[in-house]
Coordinates of C-alpha atoms and ligand atoms in Angstrom, one line a residue:
M1 CA 74.0 263.4 269.9
S2 CA 71.8 266.5 270.1
E3 CA 71.9 269.1 272.8
Q4 CA 70.1 268.7 276.2
R5 CA 66.7 270.4 276.3
I6 CA 64.5 271.3 279.2
I7 CA 60.8 270.8 278.6
H8 CA 58.6 272.6 281.1
G9 CA 55.4 271.0 282.5
V10 CA 53.8 270.6 285.9
V11 CA 54.5 268.1 288.7
A12 CA 51.9 265.4 288.9
S13 CA 53.8 262.9 291.0
V14 CA 57.0 263.6 292.9
G15 CA 60.3 261.9 292.5
T16 CA 62.8 261.6 289.6
A17 CA 63.1 259.0 286.9
I18 CA 65.8 258.3 284.4
G19 CA 65.0 256.2 281.3
K20 CA 64.3 256.0 277.6
A21 CA 61.1 257.4 276.1
V22 CA 58.4 255.0 275.1
R23 CA 55.5 256.6 273.3
T24 CA 51.9 255.3 273.6
F25 CA 50.1 256.3 270.5
D26 CA 46.5 255.3 270.8
P27 CA 45.1 255.6 274.3
L28 CA 42.4 253.1 273.5
F29 CA 45.0 250.4 273.0
V30 CA 47.8 249.6 275.3
S31 CA 50.3 249.7 272.6
F32 CA 53.6 251.6 272.6
N33 CA 56.5 252.2 270.3
F34 CA 60.0 251.0 270.7
K35 CA 63.0 249.7 269.0
L36 CA 63.6 246.0 268.5
R37 CA 66.7 244.0 268.8
P38 CA 67.8 242.5 265.4
D39 CA 66.9 238.9 266.6
Q40 CA 63.3 240.1 267.4
V41 CA 62.6 241.3 263.9
R42 CA 61.5 238.0 262.3
K43 CA 59.1 237.2 265.1
E44 CA 57.7 240.7 264.9
V45 CA 57.0 240.4 261.2
E46 CA 55.2 237.2 261.9
R47 CA 53.2 238.9 264.7
F48 CA 52.1 241.6 262.2
R49 CA 51.2 239.1 259.5
G50 CA 49.2 237.1 262.0
S51 CA 47.2 240.2 262.9
V52 CA 46.6 240.9 259.1
E53 CA 45.4 237.3 258.7
K54 CA 43.1 237.4 261.7
S55 CA 41.6 240.7 260.5
R56 CA 41.0 239.3 257.1
E57 CA 39.2 236.3 258.6
Q58 CA 37.1 238.4 260.8
L59 CA 36.1 240.7 257.9
K60 CA 35.2 237.7 255.7
R61 CA 33.0 236.2 258.4
M62 CA 31.3 239.6 258.8
Q63 CA 30.8 239.9 255.1
N64 CA 29.2 236.4 254.9
E65 CA 26.9 237.2 257.7
L66 CA 25.9 240.5 256.1
K67 CA 25.2 238.8 252.8
R68 CA 22.9 236.3 254.6
K69 CA 21.1 238.9 256.6
T70 CA 20.8 241.9 254.2
G71 CA 21.7 240.6 250.7
P72 CA 24.8 241.3 248.7
E73 CA 24.3 245.1 248.5
S74 CA 25.7 246.1 251.9
S75 CA 28.5 243.6 252.0
F76 CA 30.5 245.7 249.5
L77 CA 31.3 248.0 252.4
I78 CA 33.5 245.3 253.8
D79 CA 35.3 245.0 250.5
A80 CA 36.8 248.4 251.0
H81 CA 38.4 247.2 254.3
L82 CA 39.6 243.9 252.7
L83 CA 41.2 245.9 249.9
V84 CA 43.2 248.0 252.4
L85 CA 44.6 244.7 253.7
Q86 CA 45.7 243.7 250.3
D87 CA 47.1 247.1 249.5
R88 CA 50.9 246.7 249.0
L89 CA 51.3 250.4 249.8
F90 CA 50.0 249.6 253.2
V91 CA 50.9 246.1 254.3
D92 CA 54.3 245.8 252.5
R93 CA 55.4 249.2 253.7
I94 CA 54.7 248.3 257.3
V95 CA 56.7 245.1 256.9
E96 CA 59.5 247.0 255.3
K97 CA 59.6 249.5 258.2
I98 CA 59.7 246.7 260.8
E99 CA 62.6 245.1 258.9
T100 CA 64.7 248.1 258.1
E101 CA 64.0 250.4 261.0
Y102 CA 63.8 247.7 263.7
I103 CA 60.5 249.1 265.1
N104 CA 57.5 247.3 266.5
S105 CA 54.4 246.7 264.5
E106 CA 52.3 249.3 266.3
W107 CA 54.9 252.0 265.6
A108 CA 55.2 250.9 261.9
I109 CA 51.4 251.0 261.5
Q110 CA 51.3 254.4 263.0
Q111 CA 53.9 255.8 260.7
V112 CA 52.5 254.3 257.5
S113 CA 48.9 255.2 258.4
D114 CA 49.9 258.7 259.3
D115 CA 51.4 259.2 255.9
L116 CA 48.2 257.8 254.2
F117 CA 45.9 259.9 256.4
Q118 CA 47.8 263.0 255.4
A119 CA 47.5 262.0 251.7
Y120 CA 43.7 261.5 252.2
D121 CA 43.4 264.9 253.9
R122 CA 44.9 266.6 250.8
L123 CA 42.4 265.1 248.4
N124 CA 39.8 267.3 246.9
D125 CA 37.3 264.5 246.2
E126 CA 34.8 264.3 249.1
Y127 CA 34.1 260.7 248.5
L128 CA 37.7 259.6 248.5
R129 CA 38.3 261.7 251.6
E130 CA 35.6 259.8 253.3
R131 CA 37.5 256.6 252.6
R132 CA 39.9 257.8 255.4
G133 CA 37.3 256.2 257.8
D134 CA 37.9 252.7 256.2
L135 CA 41.6 253.1 256.8
D136 CA 41.0 254.2 260.4
D137 CA 38.8 251.2 261.0
I138 CA 41.4 248.8 259.7
V139 CA 44.2 250.4 261.8
R140 CA 42.1 249.9 264.9
R141 CA 41.3 246.3 264.0
L142 CA 45.0 245.5 263.4
L143 CA 46.0 247.1 266.7
H144 CA 43.3 245.2 268.5
N145 CA 44.4 241.9 267.0
L146 CA 48.0 242.7 267.8
Q147 CA 47.1 243.3 271.4
A148 CA 45.6 239.9 271.6
K149 CA 49.0 238.4 270.8
P150 CA 51.7 240.4 272.2
L151 CA 55.3 239.3 271.5
P152 CA 56.4 237.5 274.7
S153 CA 59.4 239.7 275.1
F154 CA 57.1 242.8 275.1
K155 CA 55.7 241.8 278.5
K156 CA 58.6 243.6 280.1
L157 CA 60.9 246.1 278.5
S158 CA 64.6 245.4 278.8
Y159 CA 65.3 249.0 280.0
D160 CA 63.8 251.6 282.3
A161 CA 61.2 253.4 280.3
I162 CA 59.5 256.7 280.6
L163 CA 56.0 256.5 279.2
I164 CA 55.1 259.6 277.1
G165 CA 52.1 260.6 275.1
K166 CA 49.6 263.3 274.4
V167 CA 47.4 261.7 277.0
V168 CA 47.9 258.5 278.9
P169 CA 44.7 257.2 280.4
P170 CA 44.9 255.9 284.0
S171 CA 43.9 252.4 282.8
T172 CA 46.9 252.4 280.4
L173 CA 49.3 253.5 283.1
F174 CA 47.9 250.8 285.4
D175 CA 48.1 248.1 282.8
L176 CA 51.7 248.9 282.1
R177 CA 52.8 249.2 285.7
S178 CA 54.8 246.0 285.6
H179 CA 56.6 246.7 282.3
R180 CA 59.5 248.6 283.8
I181 CA 57.8 251.9 283.4
V182 CA 59.7 254.2 285.8
G183 CA 58.3 257.6 284.9
L184 CA 55.5 259.3 283.1
A185 CA 55.3 262.5 281.1
T186 CA 52.3 263.8 279.1
E187 CA 51.8 266.7 276.7
T188 CA 48.4 267.6 278.1
G189 CA 46.7 266.8 281.4
S190 CA 46.8 268.3 284.9
P191 CA 47.9 267.1 288.4
L192 CA 44.3 266.7 289.4
S193 CA 43.5 264.2 286.6
H194 CA 42.9 260.6 287.4
T195 CA 46.1 259.7 285.5
A196 CA 48.1 261.9 288.0
I197 CA 46.2 260.3 290.9
M198 CA 47.1 256.9 289.5
A199 CA 50.8 257.9 289.0
R200 CA 51.0 259.0 292.6
S201 CA 49.4 255.8 293.9
L202 CA 51.9 253.7 291.9
E203 CA 54.6 256.1 293.1
I204 CA 55.7 256.8 289.5
P205 CA 57.3 260.2 289.1
A206 CA 55.2 262.2 286.6
V207 CA 55.1 265.5 284.8
V208 CA 52.1 266.6 282.9
G209 CA 51.2 269.5 280.6
A210 CA 54.6 269.3 278.9
A211 CA 53.5 270.3 275.4
E212 CA 57.0 270.2 273.7
L213 CA 57.1 266.5 274.4
A214 CA 55.4 266.1 271.0
E215 CA 58.9 266.3 269.5
V216 CA 60.3 263.4 271.5
T217 CA 60.3 259.9 269.9
S218 CA 60.6 256.5 271.4
G219 CA 64.1 255.6 272.4
D220 CA 65.2 259.1 273.3
P221 CA 66.9 259.4 276.7
L222 CA 64.8 261.4 279.2
I223 CA 64.8 262.4 282.8
V224 CA 61.5 263.1 284.5
D225 CA 62.0 265.6 287.3
G226 CA 58.9 265.4 289.5
E227 CA 60.3 268.0 291.9
R228 CA 60.8 270.8 289.5
G229 CA 58.1 269.9 287.0
V230 CA 60.4 269.5 284.0
V231 CA 61.5 266.8 281.6
I232 CA 65.1 266.8 280.5
W233 CA 65.4 265.5 276.9
M234 CA 68.8 264.1 275.8
P235 CA 70.4 264.9 279.1
S236 CA 74.1 265.6 279.1
A237 CA 76.6 263.3 280.9
E238 CA 76.9 265.8 283.7
T239 CA 73.2 266.2 284.2
L240 CA 72.8 262.4 284.2
A241 CA 75.5 262.0 286.8
Q242 CA 73.8 264.7 289.0
Y243 CA 70.4 263.0 288.8
K244 CA 71.8 259.5 289.4
S245 CA 73.4 260.6 292.6
H246 CA 70.2 262.4 293.6
D247 CA 68.4 259.2 292.9
R248 CA 70.7 257.2 295.2
D249 CA 70.1 259.7 298.0
G250 CA 66.4 259.5 297.4
R251 CA 66.4 255.7 297.7
K252 CA 68.4 255.8 300.9
L253 CA 65.9 258.3 302.3
K254 CA 63.0 256.1 301.3
K255 CA 64.6 253.2 303.3
K256 CA 64.9 255.3 306.4
P257 CA 62.1 254.6 308.9
G258 CA 59.5 257.3 308.6
I259 CA 56.8 258.0 311.1
S260 CA 55.9 254.8 312.9
A261 CA 53.0 253.0 311.3
S262 CA 51.4 252.4 314.7
A263 CA 51.8 256.0 315.9
P264 CA 48.3 257.2 316.6
S265 CA 46.7 260.0 314.5
V266 CA 46.1 262.4 317.3
T267 CA 46.7 266.1 317.5
E268 CA 49.0 267.8 320.0
D269 CA 45.9 268.5 322.1
Q270 CA 44.9 264.8 322.0
V271 CA 42.0 265.0 319.5
Q272 CA 41.7 261.7 317.6
V273 CA 41.6 262.0 313.8
S274 CA 40.6 259.0 311.7
L275 CA 43.1 258.5 308.9
G276 CA 42.2 256.0 306.2
A277 CA 43.8 255.1 302.8
N278 CA 42.6 255.7 299.3
I279 CA 43.4 252.9 297.0
N280 CA 42.9 252.5 293.2
F281 CA 43.5 248.8 292.8
S282 CA 43.2 245.8 295.0
E283 CA 46.9 245.0 295.3
E284 CA 47.3 248.2 297.3
V285 CA 45.4 246.9 300.3
R286 CA 48.3 244.9 301.7
A287 CA 50.6 247.9 301.6
A288 CA 47.9 250.0 303.3
I289 CA 47.4 247.6 306.1
G290 CA 51.2 247.2 306.4
Y291 CA 51.5 251.0 306.8
G292 CA 49.1 250.8 309.7
C293 CA 46.1 252.4 308.0
E294 CA 43.0 251.8 310.1
S295 CA 40.6 251.7 307.2
I296 CA 40.4 251.8 303.4
G297 CA 38.4 255.1 303.2
L298 CA 38.0 254.9 299.4
Y299 CA 38.6 252.1 297.0
R300 CA 38.0 253.4 293.5
T301 CA 36.7 250.1 292.0
E302 CA 36.5 251.2 288.4
F303 CA 40.2 250.7 287.7
D304 CA 40.0 247.0 288.6
F305 CA 36.5 246.6 287.1
F306 CA 37.7 247.6 283.6
R307 CA 41.2 246.2 284.1
E308 CA 41.1 243.5 281.4
G309 CA 39.4 245.9 278.9
K310 CA 36.3 243.8 279.3
Q311 CA 33.7 243.3 282.0
P312 CA 34.6 240.8 284.7
D313 CA 32.0 238.1 285.6
E314 CA 30.4 237.9 289.0
E315 CA 32.4 235.0 290.3
S316 CA 35.8 236.7 289.6
L317 CA 34.5 239.9 291.2
V318 CA 33.4 238.0 294.3
A319 CA 36.9 236.4 294.5
D320 CA 38.6 239.8 294.1
Y321 CA 36.5 241.6 296.6
S322 CA 36.8 238.7 299.1
L323 CA 40.6 238.9 298.7
V324 CA 40.5 242.6 299.4
L325 CA 38.5 242.1 302.5
N326 CA 40.6 239.3 303.8
S327 CA 43.8 241.2 303.1
A328 CA 42.3 244.2 305.0
K329 CA 42.4 241.9 308.2
G330 CA 39.3 243.4 309.8
A331 CA 39.8 247.0 308.8
P332 CA 36.7 248.4 307.1
V333 CA 36.8 248.8 303.4
T334 CA 34.7 251.4 301.6
F335 CA 34.1 250.1 298.1
R336 CA 33.0 252.9 295.8
T337 CA 30.8 251.5 293.0
I338 CA 32.2 252.2 289.5
D339 CA 32.6 255.8 288.6
V340 CA 33.3 256.3 285.0
G341 CA 34.2 259.8 284.0
L342 CA 35.6 261.8 281.1
D343 CA 39.2 261.0 281.9
K344 CA 38.3 257.5 283.2
S345 CA 37.2 256.2 279.8
W346 CA 37.1 252.6 278.8
D347 CA 36.4 251.2 275.4
G348 CA 32.7 250.8 274.8
V349 CA 31.7 252.9 277.8
N350 CA 29.6 256.0 277.2
M351 CA 31.7 259.0 278.1
S352 CA 29.2 261.9 278.2
P353 CA 30.1 264.4 281.0
G354 CA 26.5 264.1 282.2
V355 CA 26.7 260.3 282.6
R356 CA 29.0 259.8 285.5
G357 CA 29.2 257.7 288.6
L358 CA 25.7 256.7 289.9
R359 CA 24.1 258.1 286.8
F360 CA 26.1 255.6 284.6
C361 CA 25.1 252.8 287.0
L362 CA 21.4 253.7 286.9
E363 CA 21.5 253.7 283.1
N364 CA 23.3 250.4 283.1
P365 CA 21.5 248.5 285.9
E366 CA 22.9 245.1 284.8
I367 CA 26.4 246.3 285.4
F368 CA 25.4 247.9 288.7
K369 CA 23.6 244.9 289.9
K370 CA 26.4 242.6 289.1
Q371 CA 28.8 244.7 291.1
L372 CA 26.4 245.0 294.0
R373 CA 25.7 241.3 294.1
S374 CA 29.5 240.7 294.2
L375 CA 30.0 243.2 296.9
Y376 CA 27.3 241.7 299.1
R377 CA 28.5 238.2 298.5
A378 CA 32.1 239.2 299.4
S379 CA 30.8 241.0 302.5
V380 CA 30.9 237.9 304.7
N381 CA 34.7 238.2 304.7
G382 CA 35.0 241.5 306.5
P383 CA 33.5 244.9 307.3
T384 CA 32.2 246.2 304.0
R385 CA 30.8 249.7 303.1
I386 CA 29.3 250.6 299.8
L387 CA 29.7 254.1 298.5
L388 CA 27.7 255.6 295.7
P389 CA 29.6 258.2 293.6
F390 CA 28.4 261.4 291.9
A391 CA 24.8 261.6 293.1
S392 CA 22.9 264.9 292.9
T393 CA 19.3 264.2 293.9
I394 CA 17.3 262.2 296.4
D395 CA 15.7 260.5 293.4
D396 CA 19.1 259.1 292.3
L397 CA 19.5 257.6 295.8
D398 CA 16.0 256.2 295.9
A399 CA 16.6 254.6 292.5
A400 CA 19.9 253.1 293.8
Q401 CA 18.3 251.9 297.0
E402 CA 15.6 250.2 295.0
I403 CA 18.2 248.3 293.0
I404 CA 20.1 247.4 296.2
A405 CA 16.9 246.0 297.6
D406 CA 16.3 244.0 294.4
V407 CA 19.8 242.6 294.7
R408 CA 19.3 241.6 298.3
R409 CA 16.1 239.9 297.4
E410 CA 17.8 238.0 294.7
L411 CA 20.5 236.8 297.0
D412 CA 17.9 235.7 299.6
L413 CA 16.2 233.7 296.9
R414 CA 19.5 232.1 296.0
R415 CA 20.1 231.5 299.7
Q416 CA 23.4 233.2 299.4
P417 CA 24.8 234.5 302.7
Y418 CA 25.8 238.2 303.0
D419 CA 26.1 240.9 305.7
R420 CA 22.7 242.4 306.1
H421 CA 24.1 245.5 307.7
V422 CA 26.5 246.8 305.0
P423 CA 26.3 250.6 305.4
I424 CA 25.4 252.5 302.2
G425 CA 27.0 255.9 301.7
V426 CA 27.1 258.6 299.1
M427 CA 29.8 260.9 297.8
I428 CA 29.3 264.7 298.2
E429 CA 31.0 265.9 295.1
T430 CA 28.5 267.9 293.2
P431 CA 27.3 271.3 294.3
A432 CA 23.7 269.9 294.4
A433 CA 24.8 267.2 296.9
A434 CA 26.7 269.8 299.0
Q435 CA 23.6 272.1 299.2
T436 CA 21.3 269.2 300.1
C437 CA 23.4 266.8 302.1
D438 CA 21.0 267.1 305.1
L439 CA 18.2 265.8 302.8
L440 CA 20.4 263.0 301.3
A441 CA 21.2 262.0 304.9
S442 CA 17.7 260.4 305.2
R443 CA 18.7 257.8 302.6
V444 CA 22.2 256.8 303.6
D445 CA 24.4 255.8 306.5
F446 CA 27.5 257.8 305.8
F447 CA 29.1 260.4 303.5
C448 CA 32.4 260.9 301.7
L449 CA 33.3 264.3 300.7
G450 CA 35.0 264.3 297.3
T451 CA 36.8 267.7 297.1
N452 CA 38.3 267.0 293.7
D453 CA 35.0 267.1 291.8
L454 CA 33.4 269.4 294.3
I455 CA 36.0 272.1 293.7
Q456 CA 36.0 271.5 289.9
Y457 CA 32.2 272.0 289.7
Y458 CA 32.1 274.8 292.2
L459 CA 34.8 276.9 290.6
V460 CA 33.8 275.8 287.0
I461 CA 37.1 274.4 285.9
D462 CA 38.2 271.1 284.2
R463 CA 40.4 269.1 286.6
S464 CA 42.1 267.4 283.6
D465 CA 42.9 270.6 281.8
Q466 CA 46.3 272.1 282.7
S467 CA 45.5 275.5 281.3
V468 CA 42.8 276.2 284.0
V469 CA 44.3 274.3 286.8
H470 CA 45.7 277.4 288.5
L471 CA 42.1 278.3 289.1
Y472 CA 41.6 275.1 291.2
N473 CA 41.9 276.4 294.7
P474 CA 40.8 274.8 298.0
F475 CA 41.4 278.1 299.8
H476 CA 38.8 280.0 297.7
P477 CA 36.2 281.6 300.0
A478 CA 33.5 279.8 298.0
I479 CA 35.0 276.4 298.9
L480 CA 35.5 277.3 302.6
R481 CA 31.9 278.5 302.9
C482 CA 30.7 275.4 301.1
L483 CA 32.6 273.1 303.4
H484 CA 31.5 275.0 306.4
Q485 CA 27.9 274.6 305.2
V486 CA 28.3 270.9 304.6
Y487 CA 29.6 270.4 308.1
T488 CA 26.8 272.5 309.6
L489 CA 24.1 270.7 307.7
L490 CA 25.5 267.2 308.5
R491 CA 26.2 267.7 312.1
P492 CA 22.6 267.4 313.4
T493 CA 22.1 264.3 311.3
G494 CA 24.8 262.4 313.2
K495 CA 25.9 260.7 310.0
P496 CA 29.7 260.3 309.7
V497 CA 31.6 262.0 306.9
T498 CA 35.1 261.3 305.6
V499 CA 37.0 263.6 303.3
C500 CA 38.7 261.6 300.6
G501 CA 39.6 264.2 297.9
E502 CA 43.1 265.5 297.3
M503 CA 42.4 268.4 299.6
A504 CA 42.9 266.0 302.5
A505 CA 46.3 265.0 301.1
D506 CA 48.1 268.3 301.2
P507 CA 49.0 269.3 304.8
P508 CA 47.8 273.0 304.7
S509 CA 44.4 272.2 303.1
A510 CA 44.0 269.2 305.3
A511 CA 44.6 271.4 308.3
V512 CA 41.8 273.6 307.1
L513 CA 39.5 270.6 306.9
L514 CA 40.4 269.7 310.5
G515 CA 39.7 273.2 311.6
L516 CA 36.3 273.2 309.9
G517 CA 35.3 270.1 311.9
F518 CA 36.1 267.2 309.6
T519 CA 38.0 264.7 311.8
S520 CA 38.0 261.8 309.4
L521 CA 40.3 261.9 306.3
S522 CA 41.3 259.4 303.7
V523 CA 44.4 259.9 301.5
S524 CA 46.6 258.0 299.1
L525 CA 49.4 255.9 300.5
A526 CA 52.0 258.3 299.1
A527 CA 50.4 261.2 301.2
Y528 CA 49.7 259.1 304.3
P529 CA 53.0 259.7 306.2
R530 CA 53.0 263.5 305.7
I531 CA 49.3 263.8 306.7
K532 CA 49.9 261.8 309.8
R533 CA 52.9 263.9 310.6
M534 CA 50.8 267.1 310.2
I535 CA 48.0 265.8 312.4
R536 CA 50.5 265.0 315.2
S537 CA 52.1 268.4 315.0
V538 CA 49.0 270.7 315.2
S539 CA 46.6 271.7 317.9
M540 CA 42.9 271.2 317.1
G541 CA 42.0 274.2 319.3
Q542 CA 44.3 276.5 317.2
L543 CA 43.0 275.1 313.9
R544 CA 39.4 275.8 314.9
E545 CA 40.3 279.3 315.7
L546 CA 42.2 279.6 312.4
A547 CA 39.1 278.3 310.5
G548 CA 37.0 280.9 312.2
Q549 CA 39.4 283.6 310.9
I550 CA 39.8 282.4 307.4
L551 CA 36.1 282.1 306.9
K552 CA 36.0 285.9 307.1
M553 CA 38.8 286.5 304.7
Q554 CA 38.4 287.6 301.1
K555 CA 41.3 286.4 299.0
P556 CA 42.4 282.8 298.4
K557 CA 46.1 283.8 298.4
E558 CA 45.8 285.5 301.8
V559 CA 44.0 282.5 303.2
E560 CA 46.7 280.1 301.9
E561 CA 49.5 282.2 303.3
K562 CA 47.9 282.3 306.8
V563 CA 47.2 278.6 306.8
R564 CA 50.8 277.8 305.6
A565 CA 52.3 280.0 308.3
A566 CA 50.2 278.2 311.0
V567 CA 50.9 274.6 309.7
Y568 CA 54.6 275.1 309.1
R569 CA 55.0 277.6 312.0
T570 CA 56.9 280.1 309.9
Ligands
PEP601 C1 36.7 263.3 294.5 O1 36.1 263.7 293.5 O2 37.2 264.1 295.3 C2 37.0 261.9 294.6 C3 37.6 261.4 295.7 O3 36.7 261.1 293.6 P1 37.6 261.0 292.2 O4 38.9 261.7 292.5 O5 37.8 259.5 291.9 O6 36.8 261.6 291.2
MG602 MG1 35.0 262.3 292.3

C-alpha cells in the first residue's frame, strides 16, 4: 500500500467523512466509476451490450428517417457512428476491461475512449482528427443508454463512498444523495458554488479546489476533512483510527440537544428577528418545520424542477408544490422560480452567463408559465410567495407580471381555484437591482437580498472559481455601502426584505446585516442553530452602533476583526 498523502483544498461543507473514492467522469451523466464483485461481471457485460444494441437501433432509425427526408447523401454521416459500434478495437476492448479489471461499463468506456481520443489527437490528418467528434457522440449515446438501465445493485453502493471529480454539479450530488455518498471532494470549485451550498444542505462534508485529486482513482481509501480543508489519500492505520474516534465524538455531539427549536429569535435587548430556512429540495421542508423554522424564506426550485433530467409536467409539479405547502403546516413558503446559472447547468438548457434566472424564464415563457400555473394551483394549500430571481430592470418585472396575469386569466378560464393574493417578490442580486430597488418596489410586494450573487457581481469575481474566492468579502466597504443604500432606499417603500444569501449564514456577517437594519434572515438548515444562537446573544443597539462605525472604515480586514471581536466578545 502506498504512503498516506495530504491533498490541500478548501472547506465547502464541515464535518469529516471516511470512505472509498468514487469518481464521476462526465458531469452531464450521473455515472461513476467503481469496482465490481466477480458475481456482477456477467450482468455488467450484458448491460453494456444492451446499451450498444440500443444505440445501434436508435442510429438505424435515425438513418432511415434521414434517408426519407433528405435522400441517401446525408445518411452516410450515421454510418460513421455505426462503424464505431462495430469496431472491435472499441467494443471488444471495453468488454475485455469489464471482464478482466472488474470495472463498471462507464469506467471501461472512459478508459478505452480516452486512449482513442489521444490517438486521434496525435494524427496529422485534419479530416481524421475531426472523426474524434463521431467517437465523442457515440460515447455520450452509450452513456445515456446505460443510464436508462442501471444495474439494480448500483442503486446503492455497498460501502461508504466519497464522490470525487474535476467538477460535480449540484444536480449530480443531489441525484446521488441516497447512494451512500458520505463525502465530496472536487479538483476545482469554491465554497460559494451551488455544489458547495448543496453539500451543506445535504450535510455532506466537502472539500473543493483540491487539484491533486486528479491522481486519485475509484476505490482508493480517502478521508475528507471538512474542518481543515484537506483530503487524506491512502490514510495510515493510525490516521484512520484518529478520524474514526473523532467521528464518534462528532456523532454524539450531534445527538446532544442544541438550541431549543421553539426558542424565539430575539436579541438580548428584545428585538424580534425573523429567521427562515433556505431549502434546495422539497424533502427538506419537513426537517425545517421540525427545527421550528417559522418560514421557508427561499426554496430554490430549480434543483427539483430538473431533478429527473427532464422537465416535469404540470400535474406532477402541482402535486410536489402542494406537498411542500402541506408539509410546511401553515408556515409561508417562498418559491423562487427556476434560476439556471453557469454552475447550475442541466442538459439541454442554455448556459450563457447573460441568460440567468428571470431572463431565462422570459426567453422560455412556456417553461415559466408551466411553473407559475403549478404554483398558483398549489397555492390553495398554504401561504405561498413567488420570488423572481436575477432581475435587473423594471422592464424585466413588467414582462414577468404580464406573464403572471396571463397565467391567472388562464386559470380563471379553466375555473381552477387559486389564492388571488399570492405576493410576488424579486431578488436583489445584481448591482442594477441594488441601485434601483426603490423603483422595482412599485412592481413587487417583497424583496429577497441575494448576497451571493450581489457580492460576486459587485466585486467582479466568479463565485465558483477557487482561485479568486479570497476576493469575495462581505466586509468590503463597497458591500457595506451597497447594503446600507439598499436599506435606505427600501425603508420608505415599506416593502419587506429578507436576506437569503450566505452572508446571513455566518454569525459575524449576519451580525453586520442586523446592524444595518435587516431584521429578516433566511439561512440553510445547517446554519440555522448557529445563527439563532448569535441572534440571542447580541444586542441590537450595540450592533447598530457597530454598523455606524464600520461604515466609516476603509479596510475589509479591519472591519472583519472589529465585527468578530464584537460578536465573539473577544
Ligand atoms: C444569492 O445569490 O445570494 C442567492 C440566495 O441565490 P443563489 O445562491 O441560488 O444564487
Ligand atoms: Mg443568486
